[in-house]
Coordinates of C-alpha atoms in Angstrom, one line a residue:
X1 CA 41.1 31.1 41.0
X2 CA 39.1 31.3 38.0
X3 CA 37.6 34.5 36.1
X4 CA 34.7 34.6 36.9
X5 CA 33.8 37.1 34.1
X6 CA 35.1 34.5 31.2
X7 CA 32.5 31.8 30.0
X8 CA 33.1 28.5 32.1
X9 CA 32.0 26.7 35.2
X10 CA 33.1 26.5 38.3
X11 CA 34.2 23.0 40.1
X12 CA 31.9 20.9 42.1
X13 CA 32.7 20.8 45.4
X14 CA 31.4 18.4 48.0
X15 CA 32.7 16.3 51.5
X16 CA 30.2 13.1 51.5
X17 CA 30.6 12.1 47.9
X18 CA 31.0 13.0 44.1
X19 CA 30.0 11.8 40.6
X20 CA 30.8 13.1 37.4
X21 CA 28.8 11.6 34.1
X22 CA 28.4 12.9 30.4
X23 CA 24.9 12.9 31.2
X24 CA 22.5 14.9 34.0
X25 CA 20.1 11.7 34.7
X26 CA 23.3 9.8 35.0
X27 CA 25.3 11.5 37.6
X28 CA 21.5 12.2 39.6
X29 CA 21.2 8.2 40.0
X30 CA 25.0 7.9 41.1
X31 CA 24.3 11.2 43.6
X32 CA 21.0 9.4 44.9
X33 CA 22.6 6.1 45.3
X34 CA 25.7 7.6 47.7
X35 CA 23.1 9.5 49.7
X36 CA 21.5 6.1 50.3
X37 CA 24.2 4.5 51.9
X38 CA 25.5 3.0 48.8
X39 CA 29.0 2.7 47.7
X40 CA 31.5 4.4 45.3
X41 CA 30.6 0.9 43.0
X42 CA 27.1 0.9 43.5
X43 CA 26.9 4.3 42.6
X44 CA 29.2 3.7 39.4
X45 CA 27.1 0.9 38.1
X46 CA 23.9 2.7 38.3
X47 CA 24.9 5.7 36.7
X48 CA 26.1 3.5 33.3
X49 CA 23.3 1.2 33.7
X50 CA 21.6 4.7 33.5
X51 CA 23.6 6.2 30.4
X52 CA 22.8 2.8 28.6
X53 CA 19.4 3.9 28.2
X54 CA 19.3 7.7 27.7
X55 CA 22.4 8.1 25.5
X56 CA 21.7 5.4 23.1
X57 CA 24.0 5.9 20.6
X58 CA 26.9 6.1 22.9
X59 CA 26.9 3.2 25.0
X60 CA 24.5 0.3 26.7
X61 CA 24.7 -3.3 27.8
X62 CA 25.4 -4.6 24.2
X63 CA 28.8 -3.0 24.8
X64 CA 32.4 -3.4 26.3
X65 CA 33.6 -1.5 30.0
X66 CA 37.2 -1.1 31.1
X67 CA 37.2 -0.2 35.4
X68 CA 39.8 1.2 37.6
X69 CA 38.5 0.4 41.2
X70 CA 41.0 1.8 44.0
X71 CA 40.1 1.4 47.4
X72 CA 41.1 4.2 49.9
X73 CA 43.2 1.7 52.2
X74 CA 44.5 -0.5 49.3
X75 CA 46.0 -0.5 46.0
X76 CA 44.0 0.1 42.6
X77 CA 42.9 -2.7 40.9
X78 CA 42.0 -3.2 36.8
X79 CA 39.0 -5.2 35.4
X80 CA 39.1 -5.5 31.6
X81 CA 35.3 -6.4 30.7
X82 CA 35.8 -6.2 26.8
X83 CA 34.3 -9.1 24.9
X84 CA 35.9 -11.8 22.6
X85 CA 35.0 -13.3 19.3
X86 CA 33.1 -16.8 18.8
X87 CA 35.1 -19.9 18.8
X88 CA 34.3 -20.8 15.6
X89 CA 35.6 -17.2 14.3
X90 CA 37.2 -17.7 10.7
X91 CA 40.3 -16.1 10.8
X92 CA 41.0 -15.8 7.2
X93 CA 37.3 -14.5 6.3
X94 CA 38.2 -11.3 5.1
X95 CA 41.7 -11.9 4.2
X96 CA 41.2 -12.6 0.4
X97 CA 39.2 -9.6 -0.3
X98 CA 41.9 -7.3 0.4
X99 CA 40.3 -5.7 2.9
X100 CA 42.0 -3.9 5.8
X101 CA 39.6 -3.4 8.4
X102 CA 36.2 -6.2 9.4
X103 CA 33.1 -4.3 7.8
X104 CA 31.7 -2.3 10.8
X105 CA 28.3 -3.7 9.8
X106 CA 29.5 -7.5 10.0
X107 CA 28.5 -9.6 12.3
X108 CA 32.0 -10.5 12.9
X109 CA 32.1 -7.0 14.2
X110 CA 30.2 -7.9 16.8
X111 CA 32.3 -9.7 20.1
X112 CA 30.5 -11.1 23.1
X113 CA 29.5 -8.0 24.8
X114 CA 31.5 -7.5 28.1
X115 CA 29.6 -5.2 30.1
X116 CA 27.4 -7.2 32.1
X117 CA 29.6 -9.2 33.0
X118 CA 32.2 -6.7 34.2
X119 CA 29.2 -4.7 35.9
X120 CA 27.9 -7.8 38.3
X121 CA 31.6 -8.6 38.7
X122 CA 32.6 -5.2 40.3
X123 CA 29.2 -5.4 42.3
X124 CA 29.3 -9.1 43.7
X125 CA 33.7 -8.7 44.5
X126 CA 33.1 -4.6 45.9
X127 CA 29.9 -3.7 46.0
X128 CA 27.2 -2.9 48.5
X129 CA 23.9 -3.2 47.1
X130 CA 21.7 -5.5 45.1
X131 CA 21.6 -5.0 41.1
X132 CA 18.1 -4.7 42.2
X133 CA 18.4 -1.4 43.7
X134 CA 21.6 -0.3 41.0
X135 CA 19.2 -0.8 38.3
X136 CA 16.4 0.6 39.4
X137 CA 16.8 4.5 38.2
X138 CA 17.5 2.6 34.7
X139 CA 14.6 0.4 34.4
X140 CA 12.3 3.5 35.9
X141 CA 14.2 5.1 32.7
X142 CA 13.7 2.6 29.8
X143 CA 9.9 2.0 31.1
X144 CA 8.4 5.3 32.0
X145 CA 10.9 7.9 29.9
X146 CA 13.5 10.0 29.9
X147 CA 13.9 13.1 28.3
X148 CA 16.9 13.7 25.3
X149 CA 19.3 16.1 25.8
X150 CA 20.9 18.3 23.4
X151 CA 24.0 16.3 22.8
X152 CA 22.5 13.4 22.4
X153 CA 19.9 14.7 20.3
X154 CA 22.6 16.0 17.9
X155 CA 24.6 12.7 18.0
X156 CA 21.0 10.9 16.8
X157 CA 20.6 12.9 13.9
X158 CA 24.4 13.2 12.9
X159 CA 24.5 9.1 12.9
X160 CA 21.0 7.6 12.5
X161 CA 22.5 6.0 9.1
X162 CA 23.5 3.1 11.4
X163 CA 20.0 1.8 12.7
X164 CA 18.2 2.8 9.6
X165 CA 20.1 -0.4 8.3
X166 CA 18.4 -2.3 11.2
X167 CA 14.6 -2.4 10.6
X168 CA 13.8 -3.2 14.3
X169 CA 16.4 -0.8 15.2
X170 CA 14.6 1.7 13.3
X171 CA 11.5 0.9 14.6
X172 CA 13.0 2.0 18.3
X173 CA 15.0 4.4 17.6
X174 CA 13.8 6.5 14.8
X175 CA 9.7 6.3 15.2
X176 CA 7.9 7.4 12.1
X177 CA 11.6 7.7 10.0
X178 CA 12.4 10.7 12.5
X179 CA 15.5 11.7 15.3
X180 CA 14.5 12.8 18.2
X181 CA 14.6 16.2 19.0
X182 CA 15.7 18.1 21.9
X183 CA 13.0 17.8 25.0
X184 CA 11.2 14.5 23.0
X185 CA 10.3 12.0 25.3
X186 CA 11.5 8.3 24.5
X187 CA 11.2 4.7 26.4
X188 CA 13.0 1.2 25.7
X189 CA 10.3 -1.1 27.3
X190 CA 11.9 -4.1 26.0
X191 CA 15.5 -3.1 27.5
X192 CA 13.6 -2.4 30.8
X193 CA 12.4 -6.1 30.5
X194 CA 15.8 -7.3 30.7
X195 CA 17.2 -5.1 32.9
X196 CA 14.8 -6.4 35.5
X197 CA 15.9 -10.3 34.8
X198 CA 19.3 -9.1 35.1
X199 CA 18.5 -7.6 38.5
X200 CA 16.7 -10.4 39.4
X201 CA 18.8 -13.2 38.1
X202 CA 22.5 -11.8 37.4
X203 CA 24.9 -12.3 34.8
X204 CA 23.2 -15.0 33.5
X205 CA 20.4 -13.8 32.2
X206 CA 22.1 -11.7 29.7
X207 CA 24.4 -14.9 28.9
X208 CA 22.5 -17.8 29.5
X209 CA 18.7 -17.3 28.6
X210 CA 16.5 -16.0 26.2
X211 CA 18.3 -13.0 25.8
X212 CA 21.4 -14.7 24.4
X213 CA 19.3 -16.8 22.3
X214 CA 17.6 -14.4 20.5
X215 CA 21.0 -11.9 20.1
X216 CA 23.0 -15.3 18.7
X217 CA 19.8 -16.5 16.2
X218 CA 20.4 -12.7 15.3
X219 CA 23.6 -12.7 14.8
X220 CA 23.8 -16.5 13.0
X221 CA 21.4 -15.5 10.6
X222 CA 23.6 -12.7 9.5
X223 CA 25.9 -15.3 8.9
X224 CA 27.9 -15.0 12.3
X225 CA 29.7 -17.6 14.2
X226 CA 28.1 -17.0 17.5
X227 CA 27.0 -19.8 19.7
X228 CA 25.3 -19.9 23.1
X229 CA 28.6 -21.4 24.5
X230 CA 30.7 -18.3 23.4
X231 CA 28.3 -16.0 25.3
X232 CA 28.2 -18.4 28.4
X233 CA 32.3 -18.6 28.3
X234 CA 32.6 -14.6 28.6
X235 CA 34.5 -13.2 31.2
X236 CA 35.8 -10.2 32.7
X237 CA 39.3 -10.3 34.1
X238 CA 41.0 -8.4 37.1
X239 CA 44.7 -7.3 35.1
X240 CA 47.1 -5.6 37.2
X241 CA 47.4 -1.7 36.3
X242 CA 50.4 -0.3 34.7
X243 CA 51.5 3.3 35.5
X244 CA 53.9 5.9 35.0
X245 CA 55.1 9.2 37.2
X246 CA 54.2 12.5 35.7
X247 CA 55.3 15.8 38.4
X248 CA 55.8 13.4 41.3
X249 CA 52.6 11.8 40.9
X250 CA 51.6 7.7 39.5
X251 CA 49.0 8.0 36.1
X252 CA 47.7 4.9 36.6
X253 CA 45.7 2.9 33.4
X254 CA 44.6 -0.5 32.6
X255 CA 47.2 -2.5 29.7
X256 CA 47.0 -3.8 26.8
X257 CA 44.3 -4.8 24.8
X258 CA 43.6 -1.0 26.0
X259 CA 45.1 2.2 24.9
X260 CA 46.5 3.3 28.5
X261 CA 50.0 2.5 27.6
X262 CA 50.0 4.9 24.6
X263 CA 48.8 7.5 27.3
X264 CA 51.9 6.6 29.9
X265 CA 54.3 7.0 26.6
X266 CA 52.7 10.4 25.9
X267 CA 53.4 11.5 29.5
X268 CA 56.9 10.2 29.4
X269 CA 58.0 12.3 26.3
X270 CA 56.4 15.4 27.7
X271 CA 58.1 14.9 30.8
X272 CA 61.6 15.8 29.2
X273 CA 60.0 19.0 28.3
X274 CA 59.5 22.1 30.4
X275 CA 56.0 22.1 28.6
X276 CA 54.7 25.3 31.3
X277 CA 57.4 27.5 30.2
X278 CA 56.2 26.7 26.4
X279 CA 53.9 28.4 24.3
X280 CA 50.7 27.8 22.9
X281 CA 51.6 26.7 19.7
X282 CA 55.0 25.1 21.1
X283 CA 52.9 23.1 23.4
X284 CA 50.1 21.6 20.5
X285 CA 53.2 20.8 18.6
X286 CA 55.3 18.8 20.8
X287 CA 51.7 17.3 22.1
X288 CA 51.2 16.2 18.5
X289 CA 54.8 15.1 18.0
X290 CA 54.5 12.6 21.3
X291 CA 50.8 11.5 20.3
X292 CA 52.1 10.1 17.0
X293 CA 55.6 8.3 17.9
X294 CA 53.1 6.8 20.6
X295 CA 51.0 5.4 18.2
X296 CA 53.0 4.3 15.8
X297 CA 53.9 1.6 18.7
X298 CA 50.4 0.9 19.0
X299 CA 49.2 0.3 15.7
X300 CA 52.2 -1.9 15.4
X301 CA 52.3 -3.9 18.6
X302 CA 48.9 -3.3 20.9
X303 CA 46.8 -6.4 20.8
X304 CA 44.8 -9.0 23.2
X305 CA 48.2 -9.7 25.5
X306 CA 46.3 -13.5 26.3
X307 CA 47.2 -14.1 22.0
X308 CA 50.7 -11.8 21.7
X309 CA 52.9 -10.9 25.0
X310 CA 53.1 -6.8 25.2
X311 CA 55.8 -5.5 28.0
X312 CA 54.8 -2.6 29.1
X313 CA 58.1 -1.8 30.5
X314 CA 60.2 -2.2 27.5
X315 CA 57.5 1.0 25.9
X316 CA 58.5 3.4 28.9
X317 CA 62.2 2.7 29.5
X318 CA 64.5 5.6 29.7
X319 CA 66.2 4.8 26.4
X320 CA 62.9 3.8 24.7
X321 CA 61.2 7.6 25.4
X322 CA 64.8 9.0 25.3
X323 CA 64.7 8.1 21.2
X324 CA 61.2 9.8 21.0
X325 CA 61.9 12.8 22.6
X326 CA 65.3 13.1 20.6
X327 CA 63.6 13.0 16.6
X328 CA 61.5 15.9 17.7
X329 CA 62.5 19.0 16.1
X330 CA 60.8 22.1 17.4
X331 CA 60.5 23.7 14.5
X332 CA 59.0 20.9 12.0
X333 CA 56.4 18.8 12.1
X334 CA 57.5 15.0 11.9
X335 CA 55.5 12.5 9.1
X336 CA 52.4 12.7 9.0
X337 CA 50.3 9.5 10.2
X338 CA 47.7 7.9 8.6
X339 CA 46.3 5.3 10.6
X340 CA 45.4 1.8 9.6
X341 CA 42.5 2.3 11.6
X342 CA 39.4 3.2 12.0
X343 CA 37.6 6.2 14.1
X344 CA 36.1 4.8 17.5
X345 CA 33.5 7.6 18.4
X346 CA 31.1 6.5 21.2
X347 CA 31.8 6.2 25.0
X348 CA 30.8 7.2 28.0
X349 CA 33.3 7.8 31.2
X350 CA 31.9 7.7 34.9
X351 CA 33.6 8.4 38.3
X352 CA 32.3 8.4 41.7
X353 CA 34.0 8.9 44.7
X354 CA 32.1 8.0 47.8
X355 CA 32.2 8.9 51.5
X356 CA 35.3 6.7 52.5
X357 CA 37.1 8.0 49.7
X358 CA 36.9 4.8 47.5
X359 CA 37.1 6.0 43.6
X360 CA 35.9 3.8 40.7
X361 CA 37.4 5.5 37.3
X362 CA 34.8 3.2 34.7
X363 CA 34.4 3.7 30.4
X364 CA 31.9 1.8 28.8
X365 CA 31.5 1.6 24.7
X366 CA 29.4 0.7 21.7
X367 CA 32.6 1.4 19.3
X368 CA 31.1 3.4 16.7
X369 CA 27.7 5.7 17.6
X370 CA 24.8 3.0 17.8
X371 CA 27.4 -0.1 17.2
X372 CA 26.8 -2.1 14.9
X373 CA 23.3 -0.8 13.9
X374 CA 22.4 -4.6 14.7
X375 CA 19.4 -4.5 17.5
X376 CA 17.7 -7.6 18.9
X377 CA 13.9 -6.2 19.8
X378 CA 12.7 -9.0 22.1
X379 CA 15.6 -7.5 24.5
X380 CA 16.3 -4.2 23.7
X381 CA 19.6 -4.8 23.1
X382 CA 21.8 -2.8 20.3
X383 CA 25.0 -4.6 20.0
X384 CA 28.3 -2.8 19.2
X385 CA 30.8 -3.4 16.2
X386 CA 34.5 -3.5 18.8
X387 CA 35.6 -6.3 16.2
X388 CA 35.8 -3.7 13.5
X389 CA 39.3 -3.2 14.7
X390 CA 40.9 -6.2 14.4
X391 CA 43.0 -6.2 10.9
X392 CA 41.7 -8.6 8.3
X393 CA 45.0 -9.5 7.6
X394 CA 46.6 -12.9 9.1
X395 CA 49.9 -12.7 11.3
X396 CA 49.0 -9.3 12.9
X397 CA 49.3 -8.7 16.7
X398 CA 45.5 -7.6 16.1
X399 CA 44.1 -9.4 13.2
X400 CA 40.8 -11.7 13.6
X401 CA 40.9 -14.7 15.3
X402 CA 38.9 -17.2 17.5
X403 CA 38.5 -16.5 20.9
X404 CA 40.3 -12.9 21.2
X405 CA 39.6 -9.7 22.2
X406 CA 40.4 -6.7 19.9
X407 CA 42.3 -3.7 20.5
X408 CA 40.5 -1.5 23.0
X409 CA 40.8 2.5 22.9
X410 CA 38.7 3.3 25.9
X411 CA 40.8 3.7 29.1
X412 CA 39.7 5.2 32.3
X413 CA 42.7 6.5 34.5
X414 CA 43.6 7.6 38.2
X415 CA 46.1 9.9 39.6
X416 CA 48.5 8.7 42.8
X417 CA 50.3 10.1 45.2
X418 CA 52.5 8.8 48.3
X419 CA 50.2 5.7 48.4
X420 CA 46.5 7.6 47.9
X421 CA 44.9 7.6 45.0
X422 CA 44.2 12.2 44.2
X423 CA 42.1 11.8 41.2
X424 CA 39.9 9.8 38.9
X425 CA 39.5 10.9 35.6
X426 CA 38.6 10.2 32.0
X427 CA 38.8 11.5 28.6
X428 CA 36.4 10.7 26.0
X429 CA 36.8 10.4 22.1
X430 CA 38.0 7.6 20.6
X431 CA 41.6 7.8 19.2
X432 CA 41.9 10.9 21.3
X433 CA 41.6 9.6 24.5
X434 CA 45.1 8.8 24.9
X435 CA 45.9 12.2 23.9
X436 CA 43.6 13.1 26.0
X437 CA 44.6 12.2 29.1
X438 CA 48.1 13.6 28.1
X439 CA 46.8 16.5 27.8
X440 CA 44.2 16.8 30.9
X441 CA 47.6 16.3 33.2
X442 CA 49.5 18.6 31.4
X443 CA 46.8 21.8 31.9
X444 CA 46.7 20.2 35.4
X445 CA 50.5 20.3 35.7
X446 CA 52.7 22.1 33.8
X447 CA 49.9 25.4 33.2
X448 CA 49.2 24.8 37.0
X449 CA 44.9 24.4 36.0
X450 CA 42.3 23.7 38.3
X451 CA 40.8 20.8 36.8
X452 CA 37.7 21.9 35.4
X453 CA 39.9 24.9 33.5
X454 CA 41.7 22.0 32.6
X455 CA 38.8 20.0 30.9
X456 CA 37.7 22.6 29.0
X457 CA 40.6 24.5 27.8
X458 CA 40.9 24.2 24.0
X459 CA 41.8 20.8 22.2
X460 CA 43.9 19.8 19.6
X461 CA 44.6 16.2 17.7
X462 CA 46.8 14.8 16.0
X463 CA 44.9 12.1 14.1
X464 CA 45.0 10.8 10.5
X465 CA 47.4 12.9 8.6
X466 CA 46.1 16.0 10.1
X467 CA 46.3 18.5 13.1
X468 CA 42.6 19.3 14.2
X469 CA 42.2 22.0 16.1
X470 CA 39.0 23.2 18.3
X471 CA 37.5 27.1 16.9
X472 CA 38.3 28.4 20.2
X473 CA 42.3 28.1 19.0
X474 CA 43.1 31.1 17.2
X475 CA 43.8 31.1 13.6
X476 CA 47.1 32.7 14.3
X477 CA 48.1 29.4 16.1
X478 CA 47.0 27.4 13.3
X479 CA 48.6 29.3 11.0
X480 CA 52.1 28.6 13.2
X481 CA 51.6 24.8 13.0
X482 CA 50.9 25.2 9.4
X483 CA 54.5 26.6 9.2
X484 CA 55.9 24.0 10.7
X485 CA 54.9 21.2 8.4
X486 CA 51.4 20.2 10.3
X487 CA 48.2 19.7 8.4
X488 CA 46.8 21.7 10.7
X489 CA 42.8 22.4 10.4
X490 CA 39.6 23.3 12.6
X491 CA 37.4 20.6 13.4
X492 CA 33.9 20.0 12.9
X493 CA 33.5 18.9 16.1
X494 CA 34.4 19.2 19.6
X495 CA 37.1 17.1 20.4
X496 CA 36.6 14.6 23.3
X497 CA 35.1 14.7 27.0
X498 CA 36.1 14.5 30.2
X499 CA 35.2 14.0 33.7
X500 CA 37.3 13.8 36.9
X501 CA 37.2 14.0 40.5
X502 CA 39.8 15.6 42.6
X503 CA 40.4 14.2 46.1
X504 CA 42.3 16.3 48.5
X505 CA 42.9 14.0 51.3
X506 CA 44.3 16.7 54.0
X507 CA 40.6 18.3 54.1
X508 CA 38.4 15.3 53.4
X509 CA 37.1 17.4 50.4
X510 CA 36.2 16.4 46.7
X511 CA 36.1 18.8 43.2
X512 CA 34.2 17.6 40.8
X513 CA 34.4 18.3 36.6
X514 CA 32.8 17.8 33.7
X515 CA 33.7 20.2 30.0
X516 CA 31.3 21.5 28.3
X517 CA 31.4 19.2 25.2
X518 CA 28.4 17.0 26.6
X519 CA 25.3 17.3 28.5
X520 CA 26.9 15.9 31.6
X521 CA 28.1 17.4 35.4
X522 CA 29.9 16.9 37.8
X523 CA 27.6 16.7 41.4
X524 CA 28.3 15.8 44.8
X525 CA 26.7 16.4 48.6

């Protein structure tokens, strides 16, 4: 039971259905669609298509989506919508320079956007409406308004750098050289133009038509090697899941090109811990010790497994996790690591659970806040900058290349038990997410946290040399880390988001969360 004389929220609770967004307009839309007969994918779908148009900077159909889909009488399935680069891609471009990364700005930052096409895929194989009906709260959105929130008004300021680059992106997004403020009222006509053709028409008329003529003249002109071809050949695929047990329970994530193996290996070194009986500063430490021994591996190895085979298996074997969880020393903070990567910033996570207990656990991205900064006006379409993290370097499980998708840090999750699926759930935040979701099971877990307690208990990171803690940890506890070797620092910034739905199958009853480091809720009927 929570105190209710300490700052926090309670848990949604509901029977018919539940939907937890970063965003109040999205979560209303997915609400309003289960109350309409509509189904935990339906309901999904509308509330991105949603978030695509009143958080901006974070996400939209010029992005990627990774989907966990798990039917109550069946077993989840994966869909990996993430884009992949043109044909003609140059895969020694950047190689000369000496740089390490693609330029974020760079049109070869820019692969085929996914979203779309994972979004009509999940609604034509397991949906129950038309896209006409999903997309209506979003089009009613771009066309009439939609009022910014205070997260996403901060974001806007914090990174309006990025479409100041753009002058049409300007143009929409900062009218009269100005970020909105808090209560402003915006639209994005032209994106409610092609909302509607995709409604109307499907996939294709993101793909196929105008709108992928103008967003590959765009991106040719910047000196891209984008052809109409590459965006008719995108795909999403249906992957099979990988998991790992955790307390008698199955985390479930999508693989590689994702990050939801680095999360499993996480899991696996904290299980050979008895991480309830730990203290605070104990517990950010070994959390921090497991994030970066996990990522090591995935700097070095994660990749587009279609270009470079990644077994899963071989990360989470016994003997594998054994070797992690034997170099950490208690006492003393391991090497620091820096990685040879960049910071991925801007997603939004969705789940809905609906009436028959179907969960869809769905992330959808621009990469960095506003992408690419590169916005093609005729359809309202900002395009995001995933190929920044491929290396420029050749012969590297994630270097540039024709036809590939880059490494993927957004992963949505689900929790299992004795064949059900108990929880859907996602973290927020970039490199954190991993980490994240580590973390969200462990509060759950091992300090035995309801899971709204769970999502916005206090944070810390492991990330880029340092240990970045949220203000809410005391300075004592830094101080601690700082003993043991860590870098150990307050952040600027909350750290991550989350969302997650509880289903406890014995009452037919669902708990709903969402932290307090976005605009979002968790609501249900």
């Amino acid at each position: 039971m929570r105190d209710f004389m300490a700052i926090g929220r309670s848990v949604a609770v509901a029977e018919r259905g539940m939907a937890a967004t970063s965003h109040p307009q999205a979560t209303l839309a997915a609400v309003e669609m289960l109350k309409a007969g509509g189904n935990a994918v339906d309901a999904a779908v509308a509330a991105v298509a949603v978030q695509g148009v009143v958080e901006p900077q974070m996400t939209g159909i010029g992005g990627d989506c990774f989907a966990l889909y798990s039917p109550d009488a069946g077993e989840p399935i994966a869909l990996n919508g993430s884009g992949r680069t043109p044909a003609a891609t140059d895969a020694g471009k950047f190689a000369a320079s000496g740089a390490r990364d693609i330029p974020p700005t760079a049109p070869e930052a820019v692969t085929v956007p996914g979203a779309i096409d994972a979004w009509c895929r999940l609604v034509a194989d397991h949906g129950s409406r038309s896209l006409e009906e999903i997309f209506r709260p979003a089009i009613s959105a771009a066309e009439r308004g939609f009022c910014v929130t205070p997260r996403v008004a901060e974001d806007w300021r914090r990174f309006r750098a990025r479409i100041e680059i753009d002058g049409n992106a300007a143009a929409q997004f900062l009218p009269g050289g100005k970020a909105p403020e808090v209560g402003d009222i915006r639209t994005q006509p032209a994106l409610g133009r092609t909302l509607r053709r995709i409604a109307q028409h499907g996939r294709d008329a993101f793909y196929a038509d105008e709108t992928a003529d103008e967003m590959v003249a765009i991106l040719r002109a910047l000196g891209g090697a984008h052809s109409t071809d590459d965006f008719a050949a995108q795909t999403s695929d249906y992957v099979r899941p990988i998991s790992a047990r955790y307390h008698d329970h199955d985390v479930v994530e999508c693989p590689p090109n994702g990050l939801g193996l680095a999360a499993l290996m996480i899991l696996r070194t904290l299980a050979g811990f008895d991480v309830g009986k730990l203290g605070e500063a104990d517990r950010i430490h070994l959390l921090a010790e497991a994030t970066k021994a996990a990522y090591r591996a995935r700097d070095a190895f994660f990749c587009d497994p279609a270009m470079s085979k990644i077994d899963p298996a071989a990360f989470l074997a016994e003997d594998y996790i054994g070797r992690i969880r034997s170099k950490i020393d208690m006492g003393r903070a391991s090497t620091p690591v820096t990685w040879d990567d960049i910071e991925h910033r801007d997603t939004v996570y969705v789940t809905v659970v609906d009436r028959d207990l179907n969960a869809v656990s769905l992330i959808n991205s621009l990469f960095y806040p506003f992408g690419s900064g590169i916005y093609a006006p005729k359809s309202g379409i900002l395009l995001h900058n995933r190929g920044w993290s491929f290396r420029a370097k050749p012969g590297h499980p994630n270097s540039l290349g024709p036809r590939k998708r880059p490494m993927h840090t957004i992963i949505p999750g689900l929790l299992r038990k004795d064949g059900k699926t108990v929880m859907s759930f996602g973290v927020m935040g970039g490199h954190y997410q991993a980490a994240g979701h580590a973390n969200l099971l462990s509060n759950i877990f091992d300090m035995q946290m309801d899971i709204q307690a769970a999502a916005e208990a206090p944070r810390s990171f492991a990330f880029d040399g340092a240990l970045s803690l949220e203000t809410t940890i005391s300075p004592g506890i830094r101080d601690d880390l700082r003993a043991r070797g860590h870098d150990a620092r307050f952040s600027e910034e909350p750290i991550g988001g989350c969302q997650a739905i509880r289903i406890d199958h014995a009452r037919g009853v669902l708990f709903g969360a969402s932290d307090h480091r976005k605009d979002g809720l968790a609501l249900g009927f």
